[in-house]
């Protein structure tokens, strides 16, 4: 997820210009298109809530032919071959259906589905990128309260464009 400094992941009007880099942080790194492509290639499957799906369709599909599971209770018209719709138990989806087929499963969002995954203990990593901007309004990162959970910091990457990526792993007892 990409969050503003004040904890929003989307503006009310769904505009995305705030996600473009602006500031220049000299000590930061930048990644090449090849590195970005290799990272994306390492993702075996995407999972997202239906509102994130709708927004991705509006913006222009960025997921290529990688399998995408859209979590929804609604009926949707047939979509591209790589997209499937799911409305059952989320633990069964992740631990049974997807774990049997894929290794690197990326939960795209949004706020509602991420909160549900965290409540159910279905995420083993959190990748949170902070954008160098205060938005002042919009959709909160996790769309409601969560119970306290500790996470271990695994990596921090600062980028030239002022974005900072934080990688956390779930604490396993
Ligand atoms: N900044 C970022 O990194 C980032 C990342 C991802 C998304 N976003 C943004 O976040 C916004 C969308 O987030 P959101 O929180 O409003 O919505 P969302 O999580 O994308 O989707 C919510 C929908 O998912 C379905 N859903 C959620 N939990 C479910 C469950 N347990 N069982 C069945 N269906 C379930 C429901 O669909 P139905 O109503 O169809 O039943 C629900 O209305 C968009 O603006 C998107 O662009 C930002």
PDB file of C-alpha atoms and ligand atoms in Angstrom:
ATOM      1  CA  UNK A   1       0.000   0.000   0.000  1.00  0.00           C
ATOM      2  CA  UNK A   2       1.062   3.559  -0.601  1.00  0.00           C
ATOM      3  CA  UNK A   3      -0.007   5.943   2.129  1.00  0.00           C
ATOM      4  CA  UNK A   4       0.250   9.693   2.525  1.00  0.00           C
ATOM      5  CA  UNK A   5       2.088  10.992   5.594  1.00  0.00           C
ATOM      6  CA  UNK A   6      -1.289  11.546   7.275  1.00  0.00           C
ATOM      7  CA  UNK A   7      -2.439   7.977   6.656  1.00  0.00           C
ATOM      8  CA  UNK A   8      -4.644   8.138   3.551  1.00  0.00           C
ATOM      9  CA  UNK A   9      -4.447   5.703   0.630  1.00  0.00           C
ATOM     10  CA  UNK A  10      -6.909   7.373  -1.729  1.00  0.00           C
ATOM     11  CA  UNK A  11      -8.435  10.803  -2.217  1.00  0.00           C
ATOM     12  CA  UNK A  12     -12.215  11.163  -2.125  1.00  0.00           C
ATOM     13  CA  UNK A  13     -12.255  11.974  -5.840  1.00  0.00           C
ATOM     14  CA  UNK A  14      -9.973   8.955  -6.530  1.00  0.00           C
ATOM     15  CA  UNK A  15      -7.409  11.157  -8.315  1.00  0.00           C
ATOM     16  CA  UNK A  16      -3.870   9.722  -8.254  1.00  0.00           C
ATOM     17  CA  UNK A  17      -1.549  12.649  -9.045  1.00  0.00           C
ATOM     18  CA  UNK A  18      -0.405  12.603  -5.393  1.00  0.00           C
ATOM     19  CA  UNK A  19       1.342   9.290  -6.168  1.00  0.00           C
ATOM     20  CA  UNK A  20       3.739  10.970  -8.574  1.00  0.00           C
ATOM     21  CA  UNK A  21       7.171  11.764  -7.160  1.00  0.00           C
ATOM     22  CA  UNK A  22       8.002  15.388  -6.621  1.00  0.00           C
ATOM     23  CA  UNK A  23      10.762  16.073  -4.143  1.00  0.00           C
ATOM     24  CA  UNK A  24      14.352  14.971  -4.764  1.00  0.00           C
ATOM     25  CA  UNK A  25      16.118  13.148  -1.954  1.00  0.00           C
ATOM     26  CA  UNK A  26      19.760  12.927  -3.028  1.00  0.00           C
ATOM     27  CA  UNK A  27      20.703  10.034  -0.727  1.00  0.00           C
ATOM     28  CA  UNK A  28      17.809   7.943  -2.047  1.00  0.00           C
ATOM     29  CA  UNK A  29      17.931   5.297  -4.747  1.00  0.00           C
ATOM     30  CA  UNK A  30      15.971   4.947  -7.930  1.00  0.00           C
ATOM     31  CA  UNK A  31      15.169   1.671  -9.633  1.00  0.00           C
ATOM     32  CA  UNK A  32      15.453   0.936 -13.314  1.00  0.00           C
ATOM     33  CA  UNK A  33      12.543  -0.229 -15.453  1.00  0.00           C
ATOM     34  CA  UNK A  34      14.206  -3.656 -15.642  1.00  0.00           C
ATOM     35  CA  UNK A  35      14.371  -3.913 -11.833  1.00  0.00           C
ATOM     36  CA  UNK A  36      10.753  -2.834 -11.518  1.00  0.00           C
ATOM     37  CA  UNK A  37       9.724  -5.383 -14.161  1.00  0.00           C
ATOM     38  CA  UNK A  38      11.656  -8.174 -12.393  1.00  0.00           C
ATOM     39  CA  UNK A  39       9.929  -7.326  -9.121  1.00  0.00           C
ATOM     40  CA  UNK A  40       6.487  -7.389 -10.728  1.00  0.00           C
ATOM     41  CA  UNK A  41       7.375 -10.697 -12.417  1.00  0.00           C
ATOM     42  CA  UNK A  42       8.042 -12.247  -9.001  1.00  0.00           C
ATOM     43  CA  UNK A  43       4.354 -11.790  -8.058  1.00  0.00           C
ATOM     44  CA  UNK A  44       2.392 -14.974  -8.807  1.00  0.00           C
ATOM     45  CA  UNK A  45      -1.110 -13.726  -8.054  1.00  0.00           C
ATOM     46  CA  UNK A  46      -2.921 -10.525  -7.029  1.00  0.00           C
ATOM     47  CA  UNK A  47      -5.906 -10.273  -4.665  1.00  0.00           C
ATOM     48  CA  UNK A  48      -8.044  -7.142  -4.390  1.00  0.00           C
ATOM     49  CA  UNK A  49     -11.390  -5.822  -3.189  1.00  0.00           C
ATOM     50  CA  UNK A  50     -14.009  -4.944  -5.778  1.00  0.00           C
ATOM     51  CA  UNK A  51     -13.585  -1.190  -5.354  1.00  0.00           C
ATOM     52  CA  UNK A  52      -9.868  -1.460  -6.055  1.00  0.00           C
ATOM     53  CA  UNK A  53     -10.762  -3.578  -9.093  1.00  0.00           C
ATOM     54  CA  UNK A  54     -13.160  -0.909 -10.367  1.00  0.00           C
ATOM     55  CA  UNK A  55     -10.496   1.742  -9.937  1.00  0.00           C
ATOM     56  CA  UNK A  56      -7.874  -0.388 -11.728  1.00  0.00           C
ATOM     57  CA  UNK A  57     -10.266  -0.800 -14.678  1.00  0.00           C
ATOM     58  CA  UNK A  58     -10.737   2.980 -14.822  1.00  0.00           C
ATOM     59  CA  UNK A  59      -7.018   3.716 -14.649  1.00  0.00           C
ATOM     60  CA  UNK A  60      -6.011   1.088 -17.211  1.00  0.00           C
ATOM     61  CA  UNK A  61      -5.278  -2.503 -16.259  1.00  0.00           C
ATOM     62  CA  UNK A  62      -1.721  -2.701 -14.809  1.00  0.00           C
ATOM     63  CA  UNK A  63      -1.613  -6.443 -13.990  1.00  0.00           C
ATOM     64  CA  UNK A  64      -1.037  -7.932 -17.442  1.00  0.00           C
ATOM     65  CA  UNK A  65      -1.929 -11.634 -17.586  1.00  0.00           C
ATOM     66  CA  UNK A  66      -0.975 -12.386 -13.975  1.00  0.00           C
ATOM     67  CA  UNK A  67      -3.902 -14.059 -12.183  1.00  0.00           C
ATOM     68  CA  UNK A  68      -6.097 -11.621 -10.222  1.00  0.00           C
ATOM     69  CA  UNK A  69      -8.745 -12.617  -7.664  1.00  0.00           C
ATOM     70  CA  UNK A  70     -11.395  -9.980  -6.985  1.00  0.00           C
ATOM     71  CA  UNK A  71     -13.174 -10.387  -3.644  1.00  0.00           C
ATOM     72  CA  UNK A  72     -16.814  -9.364  -3.981  1.00  0.00           C
ATOM     73  CA  UNK A  73     -20.336 -10.426  -3.092  1.00  0.00           C
ATOM     74  CA  UNK A  74     -21.666  -8.875  -6.293  1.00  0.00           C
ATOM     75  CA  UNK A  75     -22.167 -10.542  -9.689  1.00  0.00           C
ATOM     76  CA  UNK A  76     -19.811  -9.171 -12.334  1.00  0.00           C
ATOM     77  CA  UNK A  77     -19.852  -9.431 -16.113  1.00  0.00           C
ATOM     78  CA  UNK A  78     -17.260 -11.811 -17.552  1.00  0.00           C
ATOM     79  CA  UNK A  79     -13.874 -10.149 -17.421  1.00  0.00           C
ATOM     80  CA  UNK A  80     -10.465 -10.895 -18.905  1.00  0.00           C
ATOM     81  CA  UNK A  81      -9.310 -14.519 -18.625  1.00  0.00           C
ATOM     82  CA  UNK A  82      -6.818 -13.820 -15.840  1.00  0.00           C
ATOM     83  CA  UNK A  83      -9.503 -12.382 -13.502  1.00  0.00           C
ATOM     84  CA  UNK A  84     -11.612 -14.512 -11.159  1.00  0.00           C
ATOM     85  CA  UNK A  85     -14.267 -13.438  -8.627  1.00  0.00           C
ATOM     86  CA  UNK A  86     -14.496 -14.828  -5.087  1.00  0.00           C
ATOM     87  CA  UNK A  87     -17.120 -14.401  -2.380  1.00  0.00           C
ATOM     88  CA  UNK A  88     -16.442 -17.117   0.193  1.00  0.00           C
ATOM     89  CA  UNK A  89     -14.343 -17.448   3.327  1.00  0.00           C
ATOM     90  CA  UNK A  90     -11.086 -15.473   3.037  1.00  0.00           C
ATOM     91  CA  UNK A  91      -9.002 -17.933   5.058  1.00  0.00           C
ATOM     92  CA  UNK A  92     -10.022 -20.733   2.682  1.00  0.00           C
ATOM     93  CA  UNK A  93      -9.172 -18.518  -0.286  1.00  0.00           C
ATOM     94  CA  UNK A  94      -5.637 -17.796   0.929  1.00  0.00           C
ATOM     95  CA  UNK A  95      -4.602 -20.871   2.911  1.00  0.00           C
ATOM     96  CA  UNK A  96      -6.271 -23.500   0.737  1.00  0.00           C
ATOM     97  CA  UNK A  97      -7.078 -22.293  -2.782  1.00  0.00           C
ATOM     98  CA  UNK A  98      -4.240 -19.839  -3.448  1.00  0.00           C
ATOM     99  CA  UNK A  99      -1.512 -21.437  -1.324  1.00  0.00           C
ATOM    100  CA  UNK A 100      -1.902 -24.637  -3.363  1.00  0.00           C
ATOM    101  CA  UNK A 101      -1.146 -22.791  -6.602  1.00  0.00           C
ATOM    102  CA  UNK A 102       0.954 -19.728  -5.848  1.00  0.00           C
ATOM    103  CA  UNK A 103       3.910 -18.721  -3.710  1.00  0.00           C
ATOM    104  CA  UNK A 104       4.010 -14.927  -3.823  1.00  0.00           C
ATOM    105  CA  UNK A 105       0.467 -13.611  -3.321  1.00  0.00           C
ATOM    106  CA  UNK A 106       0.121  -9.828  -3.374  1.00  0.00           C
ATOM    107  CA  UNK A 107      -2.865  -8.225  -1.672  1.00  0.00           C
ATOM    108  CA  UNK A 108      -3.287  -4.980  -3.599  1.00  0.00           C
ATOM    109  CA  UNK A 109      -5.927  -3.393  -1.366  1.00  0.00           C
ATOM    110  CA  UNK A 110      -7.991  -1.531  -0.666  1.00  0.00           C
ATOM    111  CA  UNK A 111      -8.431  -0.381   2.881  1.00  0.00           C
ATOM    112  CA  UNK A 112     -11.409  -2.626   3.639  1.00  0.00           C
ATOM    113  CA  UNK A 113      -9.928  -5.872   2.358  1.00  0.00           C
ATOM    114  CA  UNK A 114      -6.502  -5.202   3.924  1.00  0.00           C
ATOM    115  CA  UNK A 115      -8.087  -4.668   7.319  1.00  0.00           C
ATOM    116  CA  UNK A 116     -10.005  -7.930   6.962  1.00  0.00           C
ATOM    117  CA  UNK A 117      -6.800  -9.799   6.022  1.00  0.00           C
ATOM    118  CA  UNK A 118      -4.948  -8.347   9.027  1.00  0.00           C
ATOM    119  CA  UNK A 119      -7.810  -9.215  11.383  1.00  0.00           C
ATOM    120  CA  UNK A 120      -7.757 -12.794  10.131  1.00  0.00           C
ATOM    121  CA  UNK A 121      -3.949 -13.092  10.278  1.00  0.00           C
ATOM    122  CA  UNK A 122      -3.727 -13.744   6.532  1.00  0.00           C
ATOM    123  CA  UNK A 123      -0.806 -11.422   5.789  1.00  0.00           C
ATOM    124  CA  UNK A 124       2.785 -12.449   6.496  1.00  0.00           C
ATOM    125  CA  UNK A 125       4.323  -9.210   5.206  1.00  0.00           C
ATOM    126  CA  UNK A 126       3.282  -5.578   5.112  1.00  0.00           C
ATOM    127  CA  UNK A 127       4.852  -3.374   2.475  1.00  0.00           C
ATOM    128  CA  UNK A 128       3.974   0.189   3.271  1.00  0.00           C
ATOM    129  CA  UNK A 129       5.287   3.006   1.131  1.00  0.00           C
ATOM    130  CA  UNK A 130       5.008   6.533   2.498  1.00  0.00           C
ATOM    131  CA  UNK A 131       4.445   9.260  -0.065  1.00  0.00           C
ATOM    132  CA  UNK A 132       5.903  12.686   0.722  1.00  0.00           C
ATOM    133  CA  UNK A 133       2.539  14.426   0.915  1.00  0.00           C
ATOM    134  CA  UNK A 134      -0.215  15.314   3.383  1.00  0.00           C
ATOM    135  CA  UNK A 135      -3.621  14.724   1.800  1.00  0.00           C
ATOM    136  CA  UNK A 136      -5.868  16.013   4.563  1.00  0.00           C
ATOM    137  CA  UNK A 137      -8.808  13.864   3.480  1.00  0.00           C
ATOM    138  CA  UNK A 138      -9.681  10.582   1.817  1.00  0.00           C
ATOM    139  CA  UNK A 139      -9.741   6.884   2.608  1.00  0.00           C
ATOM    140  CA  UNK A 140      -7.858   5.810   5.742  1.00  0.00           C
ATOM    141  CA  UNK A 141      -5.126   3.184   5.392  1.00  0.00           C
ATOM    142  CA  UNK A 142      -6.981   0.341   7.091  1.00  0.00           C
ATOM    143  CA  UNK A 143     -10.584   1.586   7.073  1.00  0.00           C
ATOM    144  CA  UNK A 144     -11.332   1.110  10.769  1.00  0.00           C
ATOM    145  CA  UNK A 145      -9.837  -0.162  14.013  1.00  0.00           C
ATOM    146  CA  UNK A 146      -7.562  -3.189  14.382  1.00  0.00           C
ATOM    147  CA  UNK A 147      -6.430  -5.091  17.445  1.00  0.00           C
ATOM    148  CA  UNK A 148      -2.826  -4.458  18.566  1.00  0.00           C
ATOM    149  CA  UNK A 149      -0.276  -6.602  16.716  1.00  0.00           C
ATOM    150  CA  UNK A 150       3.532  -6.356  16.673  1.00  0.00           C
ATOM    151  CA  UNK A 151       5.398  -6.537  13.340  1.00  0.00           C
ATOM    152  CA  UNK A 152       9.151  -6.871  12.732  1.00  0.00           C
ATOM    153  CA  UNK A 153      10.865  -4.321  10.523  1.00  0.00           C
ATOM    154  CA  UNK A 154      12.774  -6.172   7.769  1.00  0.00           C
ATOM    155  CA  UNK A 155      13.851  -3.455   5.367  1.00  0.00           C
ATOM    156  CA  UNK A 156      13.680   0.255   4.650  1.00  0.00           C
ATOM    157  CA  UNK A 157      14.322   1.790   1.241  1.00  0.00           C
ATOM    158  CA  UNK A 158      14.381   5.524   0.616  1.00  0.00           C
ATOM    159  CA  UNK A 159      13.866   6.589  -2.981  1.00  0.00           C
ATOM    160  CA  UNK A 160      15.151   9.653  -4.800  1.00  0.00           C
ATOM    161  CA  UNK A 161      11.573  10.802  -5.358  1.00  0.00           C
ATOM    162  CA  UNK A 162      11.006  11.126  -1.611  1.00  0.00           C
ATOM    163  CA  UNK A 163       8.997   7.929  -1.166  1.00  0.00           C
ATOM    164  CA  UNK A 164      10.054   5.523   1.644  1.00  0.00           C
ATOM    165  CA  UNK A 165       9.244   1.826   1.524  1.00  0.00           C
ATOM    166  CA  UNK A 166       8.895  -0.052   4.805  1.00  0.00           C
ATOM    167  CA  UNK A 167       8.829  -3.841   4.824  1.00  0.00           C
ATOM    168  CA  UNK A 168       7.505  -5.627   7.912  1.00  0.00           C
ATOM    169  CA  UNK A 169       7.133  -9.342   8.639  1.00  0.00           C
ATOM    170  CA  UNK A 170       4.545 -10.848  10.936  1.00  0.00           C
ATOM    171  CA  UNK A 171       5.827 -11.815  14.382  1.00  0.00           C
ATOM    172  CA  UNK A 172       5.604 -15.580  14.645  1.00  0.00           C
ATOM    173  CA  UNK A 173       5.407 -17.071  18.138  1.00  0.00           C
TER     174      UNK A 173
HETATM  175  N1  LIG B   1      -2.718   3.663  -2.145  1.00  0.00           N
HETATM  176  C1  LIG B   1      -2.718   2.360  -2.370  1.00  0.00           C
HETATM  177  O1  LIG B   1      -1.690   1.679  -2.259  1.00  0.00           O
HETATM  178  C2  LIG B   1      -3.995   1.666  -2.752  1.00  0.00           C
HETATM  179  C3  LIG B   1      -3.981   0.271  -2.934  1.00  0.00           C
HETATM  180  C4  LIG B   1      -5.161  -0.351  -3.280  1.00  0.00           C
HETATM  181  C5  LIG B   1      -6.327   0.391  -3.430  1.00  0.00           C
HETATM  182  N2  LIG B   1      -6.303   1.725  -3.243  1.00  0.00           N
HETATM  183  C6  LIG B   1      -7.535   2.517  -3.372  1.00  0.00           C
HETATM  184  O2  LIG B   1      -8.436   2.127  -2.342  1.00  0.00           O
HETATM  185  C7  LIG B   1      -9.777   2.374  -2.811  1.00  0.00           C
HETATM  186  C8  LIG B   1     -10.622   1.127  -2.590  1.00  0.00           C
HETATM  187  O3  LIG B   1     -10.526   0.693  -1.254  1.00  0.00           O
HETATM  188  P1  LIG B   1     -11.834   0.349  -0.403  1.00  0.00           P
HETATM  189  O4  LIG B   1     -11.406   0.085   1.002  1.00  0.00           O
HETATM  190  O5  LIG B   1     -12.872   1.375  -0.650  1.00  0.00           O
HETATM  191  O6  LIG B   1     -12.384  -0.969  -1.102  1.00  0.00           O
HETATM  192  P2  LIG B   1     -11.745  -2.431  -1.419  1.00  0.00           P
HETATM  193  O7  LIG B   1     -11.155  -3.028  -0.186  1.00  0.00           O
HETATM  194  O8  LIG B   1     -10.921  -2.341  -2.647  1.00  0.00           O
HETATM  195  O9  LIG B   1     -13.073  -3.198  -1.838  1.00  0.00           O
HETATM  196  C9  LIG B   1     -14.120  -3.327  -0.928  1.00  0.00           C
HETATM  197  C10 LIG B   1     -15.086  -4.342  -1.485  1.00  0.00           C
HETATM  198  O10 LIG B   1     -14.479  -5.625  -1.483  1.00  0.00           O
HETATM  199  C11 LIG B   1     -15.456  -6.607  -1.194  1.00  0.00           C
HETATM  200  N3  LIG B   1     -15.143  -7.238   0.086  1.00  0.00           N
HETATM  201  C12 LIG B   1     -14.373  -6.774   1.095  1.00  0.00           C
HETATM  202  N4  LIG B   1     -14.308  -7.685   2.077  1.00  0.00           N
HETATM  203  C13 LIG B   1     -15.048  -8.741   1.679  1.00  0.00           C
HETATM  204  C14 LIG B   1     -15.340 -10.002   2.231  1.00  0.00           C
HETATM  205  N5  LIG B   1     -14.870 -10.375   3.423  1.00  0.00           N
HETATM  206  N6  LIG B   1     -16.129 -10.847   1.527  1.00  0.00           N
HETATM  207  C15 LIG B   1     -16.598 -10.490   0.313  1.00  0.00           C
HETATM  208  N7  LIG B   1     -16.347  -9.313  -0.266  1.00  0.00           N
HETATM  209  C16 LIG B   1     -15.580  -8.458   0.409  1.00  0.00           C
HETATM  210  C17 LIG B   1     -16.782  -5.887  -1.124  1.00  0.00           C
HETATM  211  O11 LIG B   1     -17.227  -5.897  -2.480  1.00  0.00           O
HETATM  212  P3  LIG B   1     -18.758  -5.861  -2.973  1.00  0.00           P
HETATM  213  O12 LIG B   1     -19.293  -4.529  -2.473  1.00  0.00           O
HETATM  214  O13 LIG B   1     -18.595  -5.906  -4.455  1.00  0.00           O
HETATM  215  O14 LIG B   1     -19.431  -7.043  -2.394  1.00  0.00           O
HETATM  216  C18 LIG B   1     -16.375  -4.490  -0.681  1.00  0.00           C
HETATM  217  O15 LIG B   1     -17.302  -3.496  -1.023  1.00  0.00           O
HETATM  218  C19 LIG B   1      -9.663   2.747  -4.270  1.00  0.00           C
HETATM  219  O16 LIG B   1      -9.692   4.167  -4.377  1.00  0.00           O
HETATM  220  C20 LIG B   1      -8.295   2.253  -4.651  1.00  0.00           C
HETATM  221  O17 LIG B   1      -7.723   2.943  -5.734  1.00  0.00           O
HETATM  222  C21 LIG B   1      -5.156   2.367  -2.892  1.00  0.00           C
END
